[in-house]
């Protein structure tokens, strides 16, 4: 572990996470519950550490994508309610019941499977019904001519033995996009969600305790969609334009170090494919950060990494384990110097834009060989490396 420390590492600022959480709580007001999305290892930040802190801060719920992710939290002492957003095989129903894990129910077939298995093992599975209002991914199809069958299907699910319907939710497709067409689409999705809720609760004769739909885009921009609980992920981690608008801080800072510096003559080809040729005498640094660490190879020659003296252009193809950065105009940056890939000084959304992608993909891509160092009040309080020793 210590051996990898001076290679490439991710600093996770738990104080920034705490400040983001409090800022979001202030933003949503006192009457709205808070579900923190910690799927995909908390977008690369470490689900256990993030989950623990959210539990300490009295968040109301966590969400993950699979039963394995939920069990990772349970086995690390996290007792908050956990919602699995994705599908779980029928065979795992007993495990979910025993561990008080909530499952999304997305269609009639899954409802029947979960009910049957819950009855078989003599327990009750807490479920949240997922409504498809326009994302066209998971959920009961309820748009247009499917309204009636959708509402009836949800009512049927709610009455099944072995299921405890606690919540109902939907997911927005473009809540984070500011143009008028996207805004209209989000409004239509939300209006349909309300109609479905009304239809189901009237027919079923009961109300769900938790109605929720607000992801990051809606939490930032659409207060009318908060209902009982918001469900942001990205905002917690302080990534993206909307985080900037809300004054949230990046939680992860990904850093590497200059391992070698060499000076090349003009007209020297650099790295695989000879994509870059020096125009002048060039001081080139090698940093141990490549696509196996999560650097997207499509960024080759299209970005800079931040040094103490300013941005150093990345040159030539990004390799598996390293890449080259141009230090010619940064004479003070030498072997051993720290380089920020993204974080507080170099925002992840800027790097994402250069890769034609979203910040989510870059933080999720930080690979398991990159150690995470957790900070509290400027002190490293925990180090974690996800390799099999
Ligand atoms: C991932 C996810 C979220 C969180 O999305 P953000 O854009 O990170 O806020 C919320 N709800 C569902 C169903 C998701 O899959």
mmCIF file with all atom_site columns, C-alpha atoms and ligand atoms in Angstrom, residues 37 39 43 85 130 137 169 171 215-217 231-234 360, ligand 1:
data_model
loop_
_atom_site.group_PDB
_atom_site.id
_atom_site.type_symbol
_atom_site.label_atom_id
_atom_site.label_alt_id
_atom_site.label_comp_id
_atom_site.label_asym_id
_atom_site.label_entity_id
_atom_site.label_seq_id
_atom_site.pdbx_PDB_ins_code
_atom_site.Cartn_x
_atom_site.Cartn_y
_atom_site.Cartn_z
_atom_site.occupancy
_atom_site.B_iso_or_equiv
_atom_site.pdbx_formal_charge
_atom_site.auth_seq_id
_atom_site.auth_comp_id
_atom_site.auth_asym_id
_atom_site.auth_atom_id
_atom_site.pdbx_PDB_model_num
ATOM   1  C CA . UNK A 1 37  ? -26.966 7.436  -4.120  1.00 0.00 ? 37  UNK A CA 1
ATOM   2  C CA . UNK A 1 39  ? -23.996 2.917  -6.331  1.00 0.00 ? 39  UNK A CA 1
ATOM   3  C CA . UNK A 1 43  ? -19.187 6.910  -8.025  1.00 0.00 ? 43  UNK A CA 1
ATOM   4  C CA . UNK A 1 85  ? -32.343 0.417  -7.927  1.00 0.00 ? 85  UNK A CA 1
ATOM   5  C CA . UNK A 1 130 ? -40.606 2.019  -10.181 1.00 0.00 ? 130 UNK A CA 1
ATOM   6  C CA . UNK A 1 137 ? -35.448 1.956  -18.990 1.00 0.00 ? 137 UNK A CA 1
ATOM   7  C CA . UNK A 1 169 ? -40.471 6.433  -7.695  1.00 0.00 ? 169 UNK A CA 1
ATOM   8  C CA . UNK A 1 171 ? -36.383 8.673  -12.905 1.00 0.00 ? 171 UNK A CA 1
ATOM   9  C CA . UNK A 1 215 ? -32.021 13.077 -9.058  1.00 0.00 ? 215 UNK A CA 1
ATOM   10 C CA . UNK A 1 216 ? -29.193 15.631 -9.259  1.00 0.00 ? 216 UNK A CA 1
ATOM   11 C CA . UNK A 1 217 ? -30.788 17.694 -12.048 1.00 0.00 ? 217 UNK A CA 1
ATOM   12 C CA . UNK A 1 231 ? -32.271 11.141 -4.555  1.00 0.00 ? 231 UNK A CA 1
ATOM   13 C CA . UNK A 1 232 ? -29.080 12.864 -5.717  1.00 0.00 ? 232 UNK A CA 1
ATOM   14 C CA . UNK A 1 233 ? -25.750 11.252 -6.449  1.00 0.00 ? 233 UNK A CA 1
ATOM   15 C CA . UNK A 1 234 ? -23.445 13.568 -8.357  1.00 0.00 ? 234 UNK A CA 1
ATOM   16 C CA . UNK A 1 360 ? -19.700 10.417 -13.642 1.00 0.00 ? 360 UNK A CA 1
HETATM 17 C C1 . LIG B 2 .   ? -27.968 6.995  -10.477 1.00 0.00 ? 1   LIG B C1 1
HETATM 18 C C2 . LIG B 2 .   ? -29.356 7.306  -10.122 1.00 0.00 ? 1   LIG B C2 1
HETATM 19 C C3 . LIG B 2 .   ? -29.660 8.455  -9.381  1.00 0.00 ? 1   LIG B C3 1
HETATM 20 C C4 . LIG B 2 .   ? -28.641 9.518  -9.054  1.00 0.00 ? 1   LIG B C4 1
HETATM 21 O O1 . LIG B 2 .   ? -28.325 10.223 -10.231 1.00 0.00 ? 1   LIG B O1 1
HETATM 22 P P1 . LIG B 2 .   ? -27.497 11.591 -10.154 1.00 0.00 ? 1   LIG B P1 1
HETATM 23 O O2 . LIG B 2 .   ? -27.618 12.154 -11.508 1.00 0.00 ? 1   LIG B O2 1
HETATM 24 O O3 . LIG B 2 .   ? -26.100 11.216 -9.805  1.00 0.00 ? 1   LIG B O3 1
HETATM 25 O O4 . LIG B 2 .   ? -28.132 12.412 -9.113  1.00 0.00 ? 1   LIG B O4 1
HETATM 26 C C5 . LIG B 2 .   ? -30.961 8.624  -8.956  1.00 0.00 ? 1   LIG B C5 1
HETATM 27 N N1 . LIG B 2 .   ? -31.909 7.724  -9.261  1.00 0.00 ? 1   LIG B N1 1
HETATM 28 C C6 . LIG B 2 .   ? -31.660 6.619  -9.992  1.00 0.00 ? 1   LIG B C6 1
HETATM 29 C C7 . LIG B 2 .   ? -32.772 5.679  -10.310 1.00 0.00 ? 1   LIG B C7 1
HETATM 30 C C8 . LIG B 2 .   ? -30.384 6.382  -10.467 1.00 0.00 ? 1   LIG B C8 1
HETATM 31 O O5 . LIG B 2 .   ? -30.137 5.294  -11.191 1.00 0.00 ? 1   LIG B O5 1
#
